[in-house]
PDB file of C-alpha atoms in Angstrom:
ATOM      1  CA  UNK A 355      22.253   8.162 -18.404  1.00 70.00           C
ATOM      2  CA  UNK A 356      22.399   5.368 -15.740  1.00 87.00           C
ATOM      3  CA  UNK A 357      22.742   6.484 -12.129  1.00 91.00           C
ATOM      4  CA  UNK A 358      22.456   4.925  -8.717  1.00 96.00           C
ATOM      5  CA  UNK A 359      19.883   6.658  -6.665  1.00 96.00           C
ATOM      6  CA  UNK A 360      20.213   6.935  -2.957  1.00 97.00           C
ATOM      7  CA  UNK A 361      17.329   8.018  -0.770  1.00 97.00           C
ATOM      8  CA  UNK A 362      18.590  10.569   2.055  1.00 97.00           C
ATOM      9  CA  UNK A 363      15.332  11.276   3.029  1.00 96.00           C
ATOM     10  CA  UNK A 364      13.786  10.252   6.574  1.00 94.00           C
ATOM     11  CA  UNK A 365      10.861   8.434   4.584  1.00 94.00           C
ATOM     12  CA  UNK A 366      10.875   5.461   2.247  1.00 94.00           C
ATOM     13  CA  UNK A 367      10.732   6.564  -1.376  1.00 95.00           C
ATOM     14  CA  UNK A 368       8.273   5.349  -3.677  1.00 95.00           C
ATOM     15  CA  UNK A 369       7.827   6.545  -7.225  1.00 96.00           C
ATOM     16  CA  UNK A 370       4.779   5.351  -8.925  1.00 93.00           C
ATOM     17  CA  UNK A 371       3.183   5.229 -12.433  1.00 90.00           C
ATOM     18  CA  UNK A 372      -0.193   6.624 -13.373  1.00 85.00           C
ATOM     19  CA  UNK A 373      -1.826   3.503 -12.316  1.00 84.00           C
ATOM     20  CA  UNK A 374      -0.337   3.360  -8.773  1.00 81.00           C
ATOM     21  CA  UNK A 375       1.866   0.563  -9.328  1.00 87.00           C
ATOM     22  CA  UNK A 376       5.376   1.041  -7.860  1.00 89.00           C
ATOM     23  CA  UNK A 377       8.070   2.012 -10.416  1.00 91.00           C
ATOM     24  CA  UNK A 378      10.996   2.359  -7.822  1.00 94.00           C
ATOM     25  CA  UNK A 379      11.198   1.929  -4.017  1.00 95.00           C
ATOM     26  CA  UNK A 380      13.831   3.011  -1.857  1.00 96.00           C
ATOM     27  CA  UNK A 381      14.237   2.662   1.980  1.00 96.00           C
ATOM     28  CA  UNK A 382      14.541   5.523   4.173  1.00 94.00           C
ATOM     29  CA  UNK A 383      17.883   6.993   5.376  1.00 93.00           C
ATOM     30  CA  UNK A 384      19.473   6.539   8.671  1.00 94.00           C
ATOM     31  CA  UNK A 385      20.763   9.365   9.029  1.00 95.00           C
ATOM     32  CA  UNK A 386      18.903  11.494   6.511  1.00 96.00           C
ATOM     33  CA  UNK A 387      20.619  14.675   4.704  1.00 96.00           C
ATOM     34  CA  UNK A 388      19.118  17.934   6.671  1.00 94.00           C
ATOM     35  CA  UNK A 389      19.276  21.550   6.406  1.00 94.00           C
ATOM     36  CA  UNK A 390      20.613  23.608   9.306  1.00 92.00           C
ATOM     37  CA  UNK A 391      18.639  26.533  10.289  1.00 89.00           C
ATOM     38  CA  UNK A 392      19.180  29.212  12.548  1.00 90.00           C
ATOM     39  CA  UNK A 393      16.753  30.990  14.747  1.00 90.00           C
ATOM     40  CA  UNK A 394      16.006  33.345  17.339  1.00 94.00           C
ATOM     41  CA  UNK A 395      13.219  34.247  19.727  1.00 95.00           C
ATOM     42  CA  UNK A 396      11.398  37.357  18.738  1.00 95.00           C
ATOM     43  CA  UNK A 397       8.841  39.659  20.131  1.00 95.00           C
ATOM     44  CA  UNK A 398       5.515  38.040  20.594  1.00 94.00           C
ATOM     45  CA  UNK A 399       2.513  38.916  18.516  1.00 96.00           C
ATOM     46  CA  UNK A 400      -1.032  39.709  20.288  1.00 96.00           C
ATOM     47  CA  UNK A 401      -4.087  38.423  18.889  1.00 94.00           C
ATOM     48  CA  UNK A 402      -7.507  39.872  19.042  1.00 95.00           C
ATOM     49  CA  UNK A 403      -8.270  37.989  22.159  1.00 95.00           C
ATOM     50  CA  UNK A 404      -4.988  39.787  23.721  1.00 95.00           C
ATOM     51  CA  UNK A 405      -3.248  36.241  24.032  1.00 96.00           C
ATOM     52  CA  UNK A 406       0.538  36.525  23.337  1.00 95.00           C
ATOM     53  CA  UNK A 407       1.475  34.558  20.260  1.00 96.00           C
ATOM     54  CA  UNK A 408       5.234  33.298  20.464  1.00 96.00           C
ATOM     55  CA  UNK A 409       7.271  34.193  17.097  1.00 97.00           C
ATOM     56  CA  UNK A 410      10.819  33.677  16.058  1.00 96.00           C
ATOM     57  CA  UNK A 411      13.307  35.350  13.514  1.00 95.00           C
ATOM     58  CA  UNK A 412      14.212  32.644  11.177  1.00 91.00           C
ATOM     59  CA  UNK A 413      17.151  32.282   8.918  1.00 88.00           C
ATOM     60  CA  UNK A 414      16.867  29.187   6.397  1.00 82.00           C
ATOM     61  CA  UNK A 415      20.166  27.467   6.368  1.00 81.00           C
ATOM     62  CA  UNK A 416      22.685  26.690   3.358  1.00 74.00           C
ATOM     63  CA  UNK A 417      24.446  24.001   5.197  1.00 86.00           C
ATOM     64  CA  UNK A 418      23.385  20.410   5.012  1.00 93.00           C
ATOM     65  CA  UNK A 419      24.279  17.513   7.437  1.00 95.00           C
ATOM     66  CA  UNK A 420      24.704  14.016   6.312  1.00 96.00           C
ATOM     67  CA  UNK A 421      25.100  14.819   2.757  1.00 96.00           C
ATOM     68  CA  UNK A 422      27.822  12.836   0.896  1.00 96.00           C
ATOM     69  CA  UNK A 423      30.180  14.824  -1.541  1.00 95.00           C
ATOM     70  CA  UNK A 424      29.433  14.636  -5.219  1.00 94.00           C
ATOM     71  CA  UNK A 425      30.098  11.207  -6.504  1.00 95.00           C
ATOM     72  CA  UNK A 426      30.084  10.528 -10.264  1.00 95.00           C
ATOM     73  CA  UNK A 427      27.263   8.025 -11.346  1.00 96.00           C
ATOM     74  CA  UNK A 428      25.237   8.739  -8.160  1.00 97.00           C
ATOM     75  CA  UNK A 429      22.118  11.060  -7.409  1.00 97.00           C
ATOM     76  CA  UNK A 430      20.895  11.763  -4.105  1.00 97.00           C
ATOM     77  CA  UNK A 431      17.224  11.786  -3.368  1.00 97.00           C
ATOM     78  CA  UNK A 432      16.654  14.760  -0.649  1.00 97.00           C
ATOM     79  CA  UNK A 433      13.805  17.009   0.811  1.00 95.00           C
ATOM     80  CA  UNK A 434      12.737  19.881  -1.399  1.00 95.00           C
ATOM     81  CA  UNK A 435      14.127  22.061   1.301  1.00 93.00           C
ATOM     82  CA  UNK A 436      17.455  20.330   1.105  1.00 94.00           C
ATOM     83  CA  UNK A 437      17.819  20.641  -2.745  1.00 95.00           C
ATOM     84  CA  UNK A 438      16.746  24.396  -2.671  1.00 93.00           C
ATOM     85  CA  UNK A 439      19.435  24.923  -0.130  1.00 92.00           C
ATOM     86  CA  UNK A 440      22.181  23.522  -2.492  1.00 92.00           C
ATOM     87  CA  UNK A 441      21.073  24.570  -5.905  1.00 90.00           C
ATOM     88  CA  UNK A 442      24.383  24.270  -7.380  1.00 91.00           C
ATOM     89  CA  UNK A 443      24.318  20.542  -6.573  1.00 93.00           C
ATOM     90  CA  UNK A 444      23.352  18.879  -9.837  1.00 92.00           C
ATOM     91  CA  UNK A 445      23.161  15.321  -8.196  1.00 96.00           C
ATOM     92  CA  UNK A 446      20.350  16.255  -5.752  1.00 97.00           C
ATOM     93  CA  UNK A 447      16.747  15.159  -6.532  1.00 97.00           C
ATOM     94  CA  UNK A 448      13.390  15.604  -4.589  1.00 97.00           C
ATOM     95  CA  UNK A 449      10.238  14.093  -4.780  1.00 97.00           C
ATOM     96  CA  UNK A 450       7.707  15.525  -7.141  1.00 97.00           C
ATOM     97  CA  UNK A 451       3.882  15.607  -7.781  1.00 95.00           C
ATOM     98  CA  UNK A 452       3.074  13.634  -4.596  1.00 93.00           C
ATOM     99  CA  UNK A 453       0.435  10.784  -4.519  1.00 93.00           C
ATOM    100  CA  UNK A 454      -1.876  10.926  -1.533  1.00 91.00           C
ATOM    101  CA  UNK A 455      -4.414   7.896  -0.155  1.00 89.00           C
ATOM    102  CA  UNK A 456      -7.673   8.784   0.680  1.00 91.00           C
ATOM    103  CA  UNK A 457      -6.594  10.287   4.245  1.00 96.00           C
ATOM    104  CA  UNK A 458      -4.373  12.590   2.593  1.00 93.00           C
ATOM    105  CA  UNK A 459      -1.276  10.716   3.636  1.00 91.00           C
ATOM    106  CA  UNK A 460       1.622  10.931   1.010  1.00 88.00           C
ATOM    107  CA  UNK A 461       2.185   7.363  -0.537  1.00 90.00           C
ATOM    108  CA  UNK A 462       4.497   7.965  -3.192  1.00 93.00           C
ATOM    109  CA  UNK A 463       5.566  10.542  -5.814  1.00 95.00           C
ATOM    110  CA  UNK A 464       5.009  10.545  -9.835  1.00 95.00           C
ATOM    111  CA  UNK A 465       8.702  11.976 -10.579  1.00 96.00           C
ATOM    112  CA  UNK A 466      11.953  13.184  -9.060  1.00 96.00           C
ATOM    113  CA  UNK A 467      12.772  16.844  -9.634  1.00 97.00           C
ATOM    114  CA  UNK A 468      15.963  18.685  -9.929  1.00 95.00           C
ATOM    115  CA  UNK A 469      16.273  22.586  -9.071  1.00 93.00           C
ATOM    116  CA  UNK A 470      16.408  24.145 -12.376  1.00 87.00           C
ATOM    117  CA  UNK A 471      19.395  26.413 -13.074  1.00 80.00           C
ATOM    118  CA  UNK A 472      17.176  28.786 -15.080  1.00 74.00           C
ATOM    119  CA  UNK A 473      13.571  29.651 -15.435  1.00 72.00           C
ATOM    120  CA  UNK A 474      11.404  27.050 -17.040  1.00 61.00           C
TER     121      UNK A 474
END
């Protein structure tokens, strides 16, 4: 199946082969697709040294901004969080099996993944 891939992450996307050479490179999106979460301040915790530690009550979002509608022949590369927020969108892919440089910085990935509709 031939698809047009559109990177909707805030970072340039680089898919690499096992030897580290670039298989695919796509520029970062402006603006990127983002999940809208909600949160509110909660009671702080107190650590062993009696310091207050702020906490929040967090609800992951199911609303995504700056994501185009499903378009035949197009797949969108988004963050894993974005793909997980919309598991029914079969056109969403996310970087998988990240490749890191010697400082630990992500410099690419070995594959693109899709949220499975059943347990693998």
